Amino acid sequence: MRIGELAAQAGMTRDTIRFYEKVGLVEGRRLANGYRDFPPETVAWLHYVRTAQALGFSLAEIARHGEELRGAPDTADALSALFEEKIQVIDARMAELATLRAELATRVGAGCPLRPS
């Protein structure tokens, strides 16, 4: 399928698909006339990419884990393991942010808030 049809079915722009191709998330072959041709399963993969992004995964994480997920015999188990890892990263970041917030709160109204405490 050509890039315009893929963009319409995936609900994204051609530029987004070109970018994803540039960073290696999707691969299309070039036809003799220079047009890109993508396999039909690319639509489902692009939906997966968008969902993973909405769940907080970076494009680098998606690219890194994409191949292993495609080849996993039980993708649900593989995804659950990735989700658990991501939850741990989020929990650690939330703890860091809580510490940062507490530090900022102690500096409110303390004269020069940029002096070391």
mmCIF file of C-alpha atoms in Angstrom:
data_model
loop_
_atom_site.group_PDB
_atom_site.id
_atom_site.type_symbol
_atom_site.label_atom_id
_atom_site.label_comp_id
_atom_site.label_asym_id
_atom_site.label_seq_id
_atom_site.Cartn_x
_atom_site.Cartn_y
_atom_site.Cartn_z
ATOM 1 C CA MET A 1 0.000 0.000 0.000
ATOM 2 C CA ARG A 2 1.279 3.467 -0.787
ATOM 3 C CA ILE A 3 2.065 6.028 1.884
ATOM 4 C CA GLY A 4 -1.112 8.084 1.368
ATOM 5 C CA GLU A 5 -3.356 5.071 1.862
ATOM 6 C CA LEU A 6 -1.305 3.959 4.866
ATOM 7 C CA ALA A 7 -1.553 7.433 6.396
ATOM 8 C CA ALA A 8 -5.326 7.483 5.943
ATOM 9 C CA GLN A 9 -5.819 4.016 7.428
ATOM 10 C CA ALA A 10 -3.457 4.675 10.341
ATOM 11 C CA GLY A 11 -4.884 8.137 11.050
ATOM 12 C CA MET A 12 -1.581 9.982 10.785
ATOM 13 C CA THR A 13 0.247 12.164 8.315
ATOM 14 C CA ARG A 14 2.571 11.105 5.554
ATOM 15 C CA ASP A 15 5.314 13.125 7.241
ATOM 16 C CA THR A 16 4.907 11.091 10.421
ATOM 17 C CA ILE A 17 5.235 7.868 8.477
ATOM 18 C CA ARG A 18 8.281 9.217 6.650
ATOM 19 C CA PHE A 19 9.816 10.094 10.019
ATOM 20 C CA TYR A 20 9.044 6.642 11.408
ATOM 21 C CA GLU A 21 10.661 5.163 8.311
ATOM 22 C CA LYS A 22 13.718 7.366 8.774
ATOM 23 C CA VAL A 23 14.194 6.210 12.387
ATOM 24 C CA GLY A 24 13.560 2.572 11.463
ATOM 25 C CA LEU A 25 10.125 1.983 12.978
ATOM 26 C CA VAL A 26 8.553 1.080 9.636
ATOM 27 C CA GLU A 27 10.014 -0.149 6.411
ATOM 28 C CA GLY A 28 8.609 0.269 2.962
ATOM 29 C CA ARG A 29 10.101 -0.877 -0.252
ATOM 30 C CA ARG A 30 10.538 1.463 -3.173
ATOM 31 C CA LEU A 31 8.633 0.728 -6.338
ATOM 32 C CA ALA A 32 10.175 1.313 -9.771
ATOM 33 C CA ASN A 33 8.415 4.694 -9.938
ATOM 34 C CA GLY A 34 9.967 5.747 -6.595
ATOM 35 C CA TYR A 35 6.786 5.427 -4.550
ATOM 36 C CA ARG A 36 6.940 3.761 -1.154
ATOM 37 C CA ASP A 37 5.035 0.507 -0.774
ATOM 38 C CA PHE A 38 4.169 -0.778 2.695
ATOM 39 C CA PRO A 39 2.763 -4.175 3.648
ATOM 40 C CA PRO A 40 -0.820 -4.152 5.023
ATOM 41 C CA GLU A 41 0.310 -5.204 8.536
ATOM 42 C CA THR A 42 2.027 -1.817 8.839
ATOM 43 C CA VAL A 43 -1.352 -0.281 9.766
ATOM 44 C CA ALA A 44 -1.638 -2.436 12.892
ATOM 45 C CA TRP A 45 2.004 -1.737 13.757
ATOM 46 C CA LEU A 46 1.440 2.041 13.508
ATOM 47 C CA HIS A 47 -1.581 1.739 15.828
ATOM 48 C CA TYR A 48 0.659 -0.142 18.248
ATOM 49 C CA VAL A 49 3.294 2.617 18.022
ATOM 50 C CA ARG A 50 0.730 5.320 18.802
ATOM 51 C CA THR A 51 -0.715 3.359 21.718
ATOM 52 C CA ALA A 52 2.741 2.682 23.138
ATOM 53 C CA GLN A 53 3.581 6.388 22.872
ATOM 54 C CA ALA A 54 0.354 7.279 24.686
ATOM 55 C CA LEU A 55 1.413 4.857 27.453
ATOM 56 C CA GLY A 56 4.685 6.731 27.894
ATOM 57 C CA PHE A 57 7.074 4.655 25.806
ATOM 58 C CA SER A 58 9.627 6.567 23.760
ATOM 59 C CA LEU A 59 10.164 5.852 20.096
ATOM 60 C CA ALA A 60 13.559 4.388 21.018
ATOM 61 C CA GLU A 61 11.893 1.978 23.463
ATOM 62 C CA ILE A 62 9.287 1.038 20.882
ATOM 63 C CA ALA A 63 11.953 0.390 18.253
ATOM 64 C CA ARG A 64 14.096 -1.587 20.700
ATOM 65 C CA HIS A 65 11.255 -3.857 21.807
ATOM 66 C CA GLY A 66 9.297 -4.008 18.558
ATOM 67 C CA GLU A 67 11.205 -6.854 16.989
ATOM 68 C CA GLU A 68 11.121 -9.012 20.109
ATOM 69 C CA LEU A 69 7.380 -8.428 20.484
ATOM 70 C CA ARG A 70 6.677 -9.312 16.865
ATOM 71 C CA GLY A 71 8.484 -12.602 17.310
ATOM 72 C CA ALA A 72 7.184 -13.408 20.799
ATOM 73 C CA PRO A 73 5.023 -16.537 20.912
ATOM 74 C CA ASP A 74 2.766 -14.924 23.531
ATOM 75 C CA THR A 75 2.906 -11.195 23.004
ATOM 76 C CA ALA A 76 0.637 -10.555 26.002
ATOM 77 C CA ASP A 77 3.236 -11.991 28.387
ATOM 78 C CA ALA A 78 6.014 -10.012 26.722
ATOM 79 C CA LEU A 79 3.962 -6.819 26.885
ATOM 80 C CA SER A 80 3.103 -7.403 30.534
ATOM 81 C CA ALA A 81 6.804 -7.667 31.337
ATOM 82 C CA LEU A 82 7.485 -4.405 29.483
ATOM 83 C CA PHE A 83 4.612 -2.706 31.288
ATOM 84 C CA GLU A 84 5.964 -3.822 34.652
ATOM 85 C CA GLU A 85 9.391 -2.420 33.775
ATOM 86 C CA LYS A 86 7.792 0.871 32.701
ATOM 87 C CA ILE A 87 5.808 1.047 35.960
ATOM 88 C CA GLN A 88 9.073 0.720 37.904
ATOM 89 C CA VAL A 89 10.615 3.555 35.874
ATOM 90 C CA ILE A 90 7.541 5.718 36.492
ATOM 91 C CA ASP A 91 7.553 4.932 40.229
ATOM 92 C CA ALA A 92 11.224 5.921 40.470
ATOM 93 C CA ARG A 93 10.574 9.150 38.563
ATOM 94 C CA MET A 94 7.582 9.946 40.799
ATOM 95 C CA ALA A 95 9.792 9.517 43.875
ATOM 96 C CA GLU A 96 12.386 11.852 42.357
ATOM 97 C CA LEU A 97 9.693 14.420 41.600
ATOM 98 C CA ALA A 98 8.266 14.162 45.128
ATOM 99 C CA THR A 99 11.729 14.831 46.554
ATOM 100 C CA LEU A 100 12.192 17.777 44.197
ATOM 101 C CA ARG A 101 8.779 19.175 45.148
ATOM 102 C CA ALA A 102 9.571 18.921 48.850
ATOM 103 C CA GLU A 103 12.881 20.730 48.297
ATOM 104 C CA LEU A 104 11.162 23.510 46.370
ATOM 105 C CA ALA A 105 8.465 23.834 49.040
ATOM 106 C CA THR A 106 11.107 24.379 51.746
ATOM 107 C CA ARG A 107 12.605 27.217 49.709
ATOM 108 C CA VAL A 108 9.351 29.131 49.218
ATOM 109 C CA GLY A 109 9.553 32.381 51.233
ATOM 110 C CA ALA A 110 13.096 31.625 52.381
ATOM 111 C CA GLY A 111 14.789 34.782 51.117
ATOM 112 C CA CYS A 112 17.017 33.848 48.238
ATOM 113 C CA PRO A 113 15.644 30.462 47.216
ATOM 114 C CA LEU A 114 18.721 29.628 45.133
ATOM 115 C CA ARG A 115 21.196 29.576 48.035
ATOM 116 C CA PRO A 116 22.280 26.085 49.117
ATOM 117 C CA SER A 117 20.258 24.897 52.073
#
